[in-house]
Amino acid sequence: MAMEYESNYWIWDWLYSSPHLFGGLMVTAALLGFSTSYFGGVGVFPSYGWSNFGIFLKKKRERKRIRVYMDGCFDLMHYGHANALRQAKALGDELVVGVVSDEEIVANKGPPVLSMEERLALVSGLKWVDQVIANAPYAITEKFMNTLFNEHKIDYIIHGDDPCLLPDGTDAYALAKKAGRYKQIKRTEGVSSTDIVGRILSSMKDNKSSEGDSFKRQQSQRGQLSQFLPTSQRIVQFSNGKGPGPNARIVYIDGAFDLFHAGHVEILKKARQLGDFLLVGIHTDNIVSEQRGMPYPVMHLLERTLSVLACRYVDEVIIGAPWGVTKDMITTFNISLVVHGTIAESCTLLPGETDPYAVPNSIGIFRMLESPKSITTSSVAQRIVANHEAYMKRNAKKTQSEKKYYEEKAYVAGD
């Protein structure tokens, strides 16, 4: 009997997905004078089918959850990475993300800016990610692909529509495509890790020149470097779309959140644990420039906004928050607690500057939070500059070595 049920499973599947046709079939049978047991006799429905029909419907409702996999280096995490993972999650029910190992990145691209631990914190902190695999290979080998399918129960491997080639020129996802288990998403235009590195290096170079018209030149240069086209739809896609409950304890934290990094993720996580709803204030480009000087911020206000919204610990943001927390803000947003991390670009006030947290401090709702990590936007930028200088030195040494080699060849040939 079980065999009969299984062999006719496709019919049950059709009936479940076509209830109107099923109903029509039964009405027609009744009008023609057939008994419904007739259908059981010819094997279309099992004779015990009516008692088990509810079980079948329950099984259909409890369908297998689709697990999708996407990998990447995720060095200098930005909203383009976040949007890729958002799209990948939309193709399934559970998203598993592979973070490529430091060694594989060095072999295929060069030294990463962020460590494995920092990159894992960034990826794990994204609201669309369900599971993370550390030290994933750069290329999807047959062995690793089988591990994904058999051990991690992956249904599809996802990648963007931009080509991903191995050093030998072959497609890194060729095996997944051949297996029919590959799906593609659209790449987010206007941003890349290379673009961000270019912004930082250009900004640093510009900052060394005369400061007379530095601000105007920097603003113009940033406008040329960034190709970001913000839309309201993108912000909605990144937002939770839920407000705080009537008695929610709302925690507020503000900052620039420039070059969104692991330190940001960890302090936001810590802040969220202090309440029911985390509201994040993101300062304007002008405020960040005034407080930290050029070349900051590296990322535009709306670019920084998307990075913060993508974090799983964030419930809502204030886009273009003021430098100081006002009484009106506290009342309007029903803020219960204002927090600030101990690690920041600048914790000291400028001459003549008022304490931005004076108001919440005066009413006893301000608290300093011990920052879990010491990383800052400036330290990330310094790593990028150091990597670039090391790269230039290696190239210069290689050029000198090649020059010496050809000179020796010429000398031998002349001799």
Coordinates of C-alpha atoms in Angstrom, one line a residue:
M1 CA 0.0 0.0 0.0
A2 CA 2.9 2.3 0.8
M3 CA 4.4 1.6 -2.6
E4 CA 1.1 2.5 -4.2
Y5 CA 0.9 5.8 -2.3
E6 CA 4.5 6.7 -3.2
S7 CA 4.0 5.8 -6.9
N8 CA 1.0 8.1 -7.2
Y9 CA 2.7 10.9 -5.3
W10 CA 2.8 13.1 -8.4
I11 CA -1.0 12.9 -8.6
W12 CA -1.4 14.0 -5.0
D13 CA 1.1 16.8 -5.7
W14 CA -1.0 17.9 -8.7
L15 CA -4.2 17.8 -6.7
Y16 CA -2.7 19.9 -3.9
S17 CA -1.6 22.5 -6.4
S18 CA -4.9 22.4 -8.4
P19 CA -7.7 22.3 -5.8
H20 CA -10.3 23.8 -8.2
L21 CA -9.6 21.1 -10.8
F22 CA -9.8 18.5 -8.1
G23 CA -13.2 19.8 -6.9
G24 CA -14.4 19.9 -10.5
L25 CA -13.4 16.3 -11.0
M26 CA -15.3 15.1 -7.9
V27 CA -18.4 17.1 -8.9
T28 CA -18.3 15.6 -12.4
A29 CA -18.0 12.1 -10.9
A30 CA -21.0 12.7 -8.6
L31 CA -23.1 13.9 -11.6
L32 CA -22.2 10.9 -13.6
G33 CA -23.2 8.6 -10.8
F34 CA -19.7 7.3 -10.0
S35 CA -18.7 6.5 -6.5
T36 CA -15.6 8.2 -5.2
S37 CA -14.4 4.7 -4.3
Y38 CA -14.2 4.0 -8.0
F39 CA -11.1 6.2 -8.2
G40 CA -9.5 4.2 -5.4
G41 CA -10.2 1.0 -7.4
V42 CA -8.3 2.2 -10.4
G43 CA -5.3 3.2 -8.3
V44 CA -5.6 7.0 -8.7
F45 CA -6.3 7.5 -5.1
P46 CA -5.3 5.0 -2.4
S47 CA -8.3 3.3 -0.9
Y48 CA -7.3 4.7 2.5
G49 CA -6.7 8.1 0.9
W50 CA -9.3 10.2 2.6
S51 CA -8.0 9.5 6.0
N52 CA -4.5 10.3 4.9
F53 CA -5.3 13.3 2.7
G54 CA -4.8 15.6 5.7
I55 CA -1.4 14.1 6.4
F56 CA -0.4 14.7 2.8
L57 CA -1.5 18.3 3.0
K58 CA 0.5 18.8 6.2
K59 CA 3.6 17.3 4.4
K60 CA 3.1 19.7 1.6
R61 CA 3.0 22.6 4.0
E62 CA 6.1 21.4 5.6
R63 CA 8.1 21.4 2.4
K64 CA 11.8 21.2 2.4
R65 CA 13.5 24.5 3.1
I66 CA 15.8 25.6 0.2
R67 CA 19.4 26.2 1.3
V68 CA 21.6 28.5 -0.9
Y69 CA 25.3 29.1 -0.7
M70 CA 27.3 32.2 -1.6
D71 CA 31.0 32.8 -1.0
G72 CA 33.4 35.7 -1.1
C73 CA 36.4 37.4 0.4
F74 CA 34.2 40.1 1.9
D75 CA 37.2 42.3 2.5
L76 CA 36.2 45.9 3.1
M77 CA 32.5 45.0 3.5
H78 CA 30.2 47.5 1.8
Y79 CA 26.6 47.8 0.9
G80 CA 27.3 46.0 -2.4
H81 CA 28.2 42.9 -0.5
A82 CA 25.2 43.3 1.7
N83 CA 22.9 43.7 -1.3
A84 CA 24.4 40.6 -3.0
L85 CA 23.6 38.5 0.1
R86 CA 20.1 40.0 0.3
Q87 CA 19.4 38.9 -3.2
A88 CA 20.9 35.4 -2.5
K89 CA 18.7 34.9 0.5
A90 CA 15.7 35.8 -1.7
L91 CA 16.4 32.7 -3.8
G92 CA 16.0 30.4 -0.9
D93 CA 15.0 30.0 2.7
E94 CA 18.4 29.7 4.4
L95 CA 21.6 31.4 3.3
V96 CA 24.9 29.8 4.0
V97 CA 28.0 32.1 3.4
G98 CA 31.5 30.9 2.8
V99 CA 34.3 33.3 3.8
V100 CA 37.4 32.7 1.8
S101 CA 40.6 32.0 3.8
D102 CA 43.4 34.5 4.1
E103 CA 45.8 32.1 2.3
E104 CA 43.4 31.7 -0.7
I105 CA 43.0 35.5 -1.0
V106 CA 46.8 36.0 -0.9
A107 CA 47.2 33.4 -3.6
N108 CA 44.5 34.8 -5.9
K109 CA 44.3 38.5 -5.2
G110 CA 46.9 39.7 -2.7
P111 CA 46.9 40.3 1.0
P112 CA 43.5 41.1 2.5
V113 CA 43.0 44.3 4.5
L114 CA 40.8 42.6 7.2
S115 CA 41.7 39.5 9.1
M116 CA 39.5 36.3 8.9
E117 CA 38.1 37.1 12.4
E118 CA 37.1 40.6 11.3
R119 CA 35.5 39.4 8.0
L120 CA 33.6 36.7 9.9
A121 CA 32.2 39.2 12.3
L122 CA 31.0 41.4 9.4
V123 CA 29.4 38.6 7.5
S124 CA 27.8 37.0 10.6
G125 CA 26.4 40.5 11.5
L126 CA 24.3 40.7 8.3
K127 CA 20.6 40.2 8.8
W128 CA 20.2 37.9 5.8
V129 CA 22.9 35.4 6.8
D130 CA 21.9 32.2 8.6
Q131 CA 25.2 30.3 8.7
V132 CA 28.8 31.0 8.0
I133 CA 31.6 28.6 6.8
A134 CA 35.0 29.9 7.6
N135 CA 38.1 29.3 5.4
A136 CA 36.2 28.5 2.3
P137 CA 38.2 27.8 -0.9
Y138 CA 38.4 30.5 -3.6
A139 CA 37.5 27.9 -6.3
I140 CA 34.5 25.6 -6.1
T141 CA 36.3 22.3 -6.4
E142 CA 34.4 19.0 -7.0
K143 CA 35.3 17.9 -3.4
F144 CA 34.1 21.1 -1.8
M145 CA 31.0 21.1 -4.0
N146 CA 30.1 17.6 -2.8
T147 CA 30.7 18.8 0.8
L148 CA 28.3 21.6 0.3
F149 CA 25.6 19.3 -1.2
N150 CA 26.0 16.4 1.2
E151 CA 27.1 17.8 4.5
H152 CA 25.6 21.3 4.4
K153 CA 22.6 20.3 2.4
I154 CA 23.0 23.1 -0.1
D155 CA 20.5 23.2 -3.0
Y156 CA 22.0 26.0 -5.1
I157 CA 25.3 27.9 -5.3
I158 CA 24.9 31.6 -6.0
H159 CA 27.1 34.2 -7.6
G160 CA 26.8 37.6 -9.2
D161 CA 26.6 38.3 -12.9
D162 CA 30.2 39.6 -13.0
P163 CA 32.7 37.0 -14.2
C164 CA 34.8 35.2 -11.5
L165 CA 37.9 33.7 -13.1
L166 CA 40.7 31.7 -11.6
P167 CA 44.4 32.5 -12.3
D168 CA 44.3 30.0 -15.2
G169 CA 41.4 31.9 -16.8
T170 CA 38.7 29.2 -16.0
D171 CA 35.3 29.9 -14.5
A172 CA 35.4 29.5 -10.7
Y173 CA 31.7 28.2 -10.8
A174 CA 32.0 26.0 -13.9
L175 CA 31.3 22.8 -11.9
A176 CA 28.3 24.2 -10.1
K177 CA 26.9 25.3 -13.5
K178 CA 27.5 21.8 -15.0
A179 CA 25.7 20.2 -12.1
G180 CA 22.7 22.4 -12.7
R181 CA 22.9 23.8 -9.2
Y182 CA 23.9 27.4 -10.0
K183 CA 21.9 30.6 -9.8
Q184 CA 22.9 34.1 -10.6
I185 CA 22.1 37.5 -9.1
K186 CA 22.6 41.0 -10.3
R187 CA 25.7 42.8 -9.3
T188 CA 25.2 46.1 -7.4
E189 CA 26.5 48.9 -9.5
G190 CA 28.4 51.9 -8.2
V191 CA 30.6 50.3 -5.6
S192 CA 33.4 47.7 -5.2
S193 CA 36.3 47.1 -2.8
T194 CA 38.6 48.4 -5.5
D195 CA 36.6 51.6 -5.8
I196 CA 36.8 52.1 -2.0
V197 CA 40.6 51.5 -2.0
G198 CA 40.9 54.0 -4.8
R199 CA 38.9 56.6 -2.9
I200 CA 41.1 56.2 0.2
L201 CA 44.4 56.4 -1.8
S202 CA 43.3 59.4 -3.8
S203 CA 42.1 61.1 -0.7
M204 CA 45.3 60.5 1.2
K205 CA 47.3 61.8 -1.7
D206 CA 45.2 64.9 -2.0
N207 CA 45.4 65.4 1.8
K208 CA 49.2 65.8 1.5
S209 CA 48.9 68.8 -0.8
S210 CA 48.3 72.4 0.2
E211 CA 45.2 72.8 2.4
G212 CA 44.0 76.1 0.9
D213 CA 41.3 74.6 -1.3
S214 CA 41.6 71.0 0.0
F215 CA 37.9 70.8 1.1
K216 CA 36.5 71.9 -2.2
R217 CA 38.8 69.7 -4.1
Q218 CA 38.1 66.7 -1.9
Q219 CA 34.3 67.1 -2.2
S220 CA 34.7 67.3 -6.0
Q221 CA 37.0 64.3 -6.1
R222 CA 34.6 62.2 -3.9
G223 CA 31.8 63.1 -6.3
Q224 CA 33.8 61.8 -9.2
L225 CA 34.9 58.6 -7.5
S226 CA 31.5 57.5 -6.2
Q227 CA 29.0 56.2 -8.7
F228 CA 26.4 55.5 -6.0
L229 CA 22.8 56.1 -7.1
P230 CA 20.6 56.0 -4.0
T231 CA 16.9 55.1 -4.3
S232 CA 14.1 54.9 -1.8
Q233 CA 13.5 51.3 -2.9
R234 CA 17.0 50.2 -1.9
I235 CA 16.5 51.8 1.6
V236 CA 13.2 50.0 2.0
Q237 CA 14.8 46.7 0.9
F238 CA 17.4 47.1 3.7
S239 CA 15.0 48.2 6.4
N240 CA 13.3 46.0 8.9
G241 CA 10.0 47.9 8.3
K242 CA 9.0 47.5 12.0
G243 CA 8.7 50.1 14.7
P244 CA 9.2 49.7 18.4
G245 CA 6.4 48.2 20.6
P246 CA 4.4 50.4 22.9
N247 CA 6.6 49.7 26.0
A248 CA 9.9 49.0 24.2
R249 CA 13.1 50.1 25.7
I250 CA 14.7 52.2 22.9
V251 CA 18.5 52.5 22.9
Y252 CA 20.2 55.2 20.8
I253 CA 23.8 55.2 19.5
D254 CA 25.3 57.6 16.9
G255 CA 28.4 57.9 14.9
A256 CA 29.9 58.2 11.4
F257 CA 30.0 54.4 10.7
D258 CA 32.4 55.1 7.9
L259 CA 34.1 52.0 6.2
F260 CA 31.7 49.8 8.2
H261 CA 33.9 47.3 10.1
A262 CA 33.9 44.6 12.8
G263 CA 34.2 47.2 15.5
H264 CA 31.0 48.7 14.4
V265 CA 29.2 45.3 14.4
E266 CA 30.4 44.5 17.9
I267 CA 29.4 47.8 19.5
L268 CA 26.0 47.7 17.8
K269 CA 25.5 44.2 19.1
K270 CA 26.4 45.3 22.6
A271 CA 24.1 48.3 22.4
R272 CA 21.2 46.2 21.2
Q273 CA 21.5 43.9 24.2
L274 CA 20.7 46.8 26.5
G275 CA 17.1 47.2 25.2
D276 CA 14.3 46.0 22.9
F277 CA 14.9 48.4 19.9
L278 CA 18.2 49.9 18.6
L279 CA 18.0 53.3 17.0
V280 CA 21.2 54.4 15.2
G281 CA 22.0 58.0 14.3
I282 CA 24.3 58.5 11.3
H283 CA 26.0 61.9 11.1
T284 CA 26.1 63.9 7.9
D285 CA 29.1 64.2 5.6
N286 CA 29.7 67.8 6.8
I287 CA 29.7 66.8 10.5
V288 CA 32.1 64.0 9.9
S289 CA 34.5 66.2 7.9
E290 CA 34.3 68.9 10.6
Q291 CA 35.0 66.5 13.5
R292 CA 37.6 64.2 11.8
G293 CA 39.0 66.3 9.1
M294 CA 39.8 65.3 5.6
P295 CA 39.7 62.8 3.9
Y296 CA 36.7 61.6 5.9
P297 CA 34.1 60.4 5.4
V298 CA 35.2 58.0 2.7
M299 CA 31.7 56.8 2.2
H300 CA 28.7 59.1 1.5
L301 CA 25.9 59.4 4.1
L302 CA 23.5 57.1 2.2
E303 CA 26.2 54.6 1.5
R304 CA 26.9 54.5 5.3
T305 CA 23.2 54.3 6.0
L306 CA 22.8 51.1 3.9
S307 CA 25.8 49.5 5.7
V308 CA 24.2 50.2 9.1
L309 CA 20.7 49.1 8.0
A310 CA 22.1 45.7 6.8
C311 CA 23.4 44.9 10.3
R312 CA 21.1 42.4 12.1
Y313 CA 21.3 44.3 15.4
V314 CA 19.9 47.6 14.0
D315 CA 16.2 48.3 14.0
E316 CA 16.0 51.8 12.7
V317 CA 18.3 54.7 11.7
I318 CA 18.2 58.5 11.7
I319 CA 19.7 59.6 8.4
G320 CA 21.7 62.7 9.0
A321 CA 21.5 62.8 12.8
P322 CA 22.7 66.0 14.6
W323 CA 26.0 66.0 16.4
G324 CA 24.4 66.6 19.8
V325 CA 21.6 64.5 21.3
T326 CA 18.8 67.0 22.0
K327 CA 15.9 66.8 24.5
D328 CA 13.5 67.0 21.5
M329 CA 15.1 63.9 20.0
I330 CA 14.8 62.0 23.2
T331 CA 11.1 62.9 23.5
T332 CA 10.3 62.4 19.8
F333 CA 11.9 58.9 19.6
N334 CA 11.0 57.9 23.1
I335 CA 14.7 57.1 23.8
S336 CA 15.3 55.3 27.1
L337 CA 19.1 55.1 26.9
V338 CA 21.9 56.8 25.0
V339 CA 25.2 55.0 24.6
H340 CA 28.6 55.6 23.1
G341 CA 31.7 53.4 22.7
T342 CA 35.0 53.9 24.4
I343 CA 36.9 53.4 21.1
A344 CA 36.2 56.2 18.6
E345 CA 38.1 58.3 16.1
S346 CA 38.1 61.2 18.6
C347 CA 36.8 61.1 22.2
T348 CA 38.0 64.5 23.2
L349 CA 36.1 67.7 22.6
L350 CA 37.4 70.5 20.4
P351 CA 38.0 73.9 21.9
G352 CA 34.7 75.7 22.5
E353 CA 32.7 72.6 21.6
T354 CA 29.8 71.5 23.8
D355 CA 29.4 67.9 24.9
P356 CA 27.1 66.1 22.4
Y357 CA 25.8 63.9 25.3
A358 CA 25.3 66.7 27.8
V359 CA 21.5 66.5 27.7
P360 CA 21.1 62.7 28.1
N361 CA 23.8 62.8 30.7
S362 CA 22.0 65.4 32.7
I363 CA 18.8 63.3 33.0
G364 CA 20.7 60.1 33.8
I365 CA 20.2 58.1 30.6
F366 CA 23.7 58.2 29.1
R367 CA 26.2 55.3 29.4
M368 CA 29.7 54.7 28.0
L369 CA 30.1 51.2 26.5
E370 CA 33.4 49.3 26.6
S371 CA 34.2 48.8 22.9
P372 CA 34.8 45.0 22.2
K373 CA 37.4 45.8 19.4
S374 CA 40.0 48.5 19.0
I375 CA 39.6 48.7 15.2
T376 CA 38.6 52.2 13.8
T377 CA 38.0 53.7 10.4
S378 CA 41.4 55.3 10.4
S379 CA 43.2 52.1 11.3
V380 CA 41.4 50.4 8.4
A381 CA 42.5 53.2 6.0
Q382 CA 46.1 53.0 7.3
R383 CA 46.1 49.2 6.6
I384 CA 45.0 50.0 3.0
V385 CA 47.8 52.5 2.5
A386 CA 50.3 50.1 4.1
N387 CA 49.2 47.3 1.7
H388 CA 49.5 49.6 -1.3
E389 CA 53.0 50.8 -0.3
A390 CA 54.1 47.2 0.2
Y391 CA 52.6 46.3 -3.2
M392 CA 54.5 49.2 -4.9
K393 CA 57.8 48.2 -3.3
R394 CA 57.4 44.6 -4.5
N395 CA 56.7 45.9 -8.0
A396 CA 59.6 48.2 -7.9
K397 CA 61.9 45.4 -6.7
K398 CA 60.5 43.1 -9.4
T399 CA 61.2 45.8 -12.0
Q400 CA 64.8 46.3 -10.7
S401 CA 65.3 42.5 -10.8
E402 CA 64.0 42.3 -14.3
K403 CA 66.2 45.2 -15.4
K404 CA 69.3 43.6 -13.9
Y405 CA 68.4 40.3 -15.6
Y406 CA 68.2 41.9 -19.0
E407 CA 71.4 43.9 -18.5
E408 CA 73.2 40.7 -17.6
K409 CA 71.8 39.0 -20.6
A410 CA 72.9 41.9 -22.8
Y411 CA 76.4 41.8 -21.2
V412 CA 76.7 38.1 -21.8
A413 CA 75.5 38.5 -25.4
G414 CA 78.0 41.3 -26.0
D415 CA 80.8 39.3 -24.5

